[in-house]
PDB file of C-alpha atoms in Angstrom:
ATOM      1  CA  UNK A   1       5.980  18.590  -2.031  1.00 58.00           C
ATOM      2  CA  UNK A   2       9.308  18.999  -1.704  1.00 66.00           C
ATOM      3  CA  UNK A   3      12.251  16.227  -1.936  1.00 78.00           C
ATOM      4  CA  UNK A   4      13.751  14.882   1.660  1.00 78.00           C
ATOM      5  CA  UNK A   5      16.316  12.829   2.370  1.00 85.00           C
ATOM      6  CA  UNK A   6      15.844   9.734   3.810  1.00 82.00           C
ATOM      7  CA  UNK A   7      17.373  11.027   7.289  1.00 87.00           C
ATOM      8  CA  UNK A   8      14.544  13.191   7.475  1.00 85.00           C
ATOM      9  CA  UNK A   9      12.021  11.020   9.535  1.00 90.00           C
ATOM     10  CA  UNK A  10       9.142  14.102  10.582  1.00 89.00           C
ATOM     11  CA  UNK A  11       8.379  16.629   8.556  1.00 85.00           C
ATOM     12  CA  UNK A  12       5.761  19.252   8.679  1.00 89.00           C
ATOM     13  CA  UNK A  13       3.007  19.545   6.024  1.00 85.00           C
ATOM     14  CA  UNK A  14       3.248  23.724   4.221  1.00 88.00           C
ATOM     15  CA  UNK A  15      -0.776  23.227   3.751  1.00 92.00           C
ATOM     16  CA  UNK A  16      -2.530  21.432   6.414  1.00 92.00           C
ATOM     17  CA  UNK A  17       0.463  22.833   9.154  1.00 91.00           C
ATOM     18  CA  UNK A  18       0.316  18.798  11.144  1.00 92.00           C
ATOM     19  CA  UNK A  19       3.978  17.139  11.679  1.00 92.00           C
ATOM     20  CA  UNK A  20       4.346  13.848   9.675  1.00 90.00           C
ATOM     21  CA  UNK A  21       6.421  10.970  11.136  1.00 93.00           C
ATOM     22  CA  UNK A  22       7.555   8.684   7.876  1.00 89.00           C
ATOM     23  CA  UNK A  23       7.909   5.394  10.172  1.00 91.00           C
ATOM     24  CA  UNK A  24       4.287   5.645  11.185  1.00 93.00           C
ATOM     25  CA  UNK A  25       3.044   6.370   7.821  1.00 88.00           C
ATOM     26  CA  UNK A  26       5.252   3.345   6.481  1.00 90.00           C
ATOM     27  CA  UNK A  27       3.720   1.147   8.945  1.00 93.00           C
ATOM     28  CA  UNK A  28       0.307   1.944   7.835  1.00 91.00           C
ATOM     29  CA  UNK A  29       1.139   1.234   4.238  1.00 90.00           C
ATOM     30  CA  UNK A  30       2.186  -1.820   4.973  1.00 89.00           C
ATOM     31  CA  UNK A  31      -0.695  -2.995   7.311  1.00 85.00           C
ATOM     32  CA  UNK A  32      -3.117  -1.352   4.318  1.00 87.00           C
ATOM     33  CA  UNK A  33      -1.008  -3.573   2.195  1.00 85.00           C
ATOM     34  CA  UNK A  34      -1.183  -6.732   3.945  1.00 80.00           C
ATOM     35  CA  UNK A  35      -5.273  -6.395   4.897  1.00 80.00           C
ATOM     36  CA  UNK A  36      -5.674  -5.751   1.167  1.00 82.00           C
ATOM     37  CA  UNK A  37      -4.522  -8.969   0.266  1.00 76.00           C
ATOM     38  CA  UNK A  38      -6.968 -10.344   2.756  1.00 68.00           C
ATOM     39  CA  UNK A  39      -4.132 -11.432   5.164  1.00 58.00           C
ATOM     40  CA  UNK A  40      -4.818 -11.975   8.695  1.00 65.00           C
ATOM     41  CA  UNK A  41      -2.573  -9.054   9.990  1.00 58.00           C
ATOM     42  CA  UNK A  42      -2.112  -8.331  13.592  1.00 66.00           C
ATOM     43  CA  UNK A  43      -1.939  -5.001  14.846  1.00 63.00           C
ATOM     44  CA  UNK A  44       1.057  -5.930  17.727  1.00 64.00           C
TER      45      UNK A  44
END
């Protein structure tokens, strides 16, 4: 994959063709972060 700059916030995958957004991405890390410390997170 190639590098992108940190203004770049969707970007569109050469192999599977589907646009990425980065903020939804990072805010499923961090809700896959917080359940797997057994954390009661809530989805709001």
């Amino acid at each position: 994959m190639p590098f992108l700059s940190l203004d770049t916030r969707h970007w569109d995958c050469p192999e599977c063709k589907i646009t990425h957004d980065r903020d939804v991405n990072a805010a499923k890390n961090i809700l896959t972060a917080g359940l797997a410390f057994g954390e009661n997170v809530s989805l709001v």
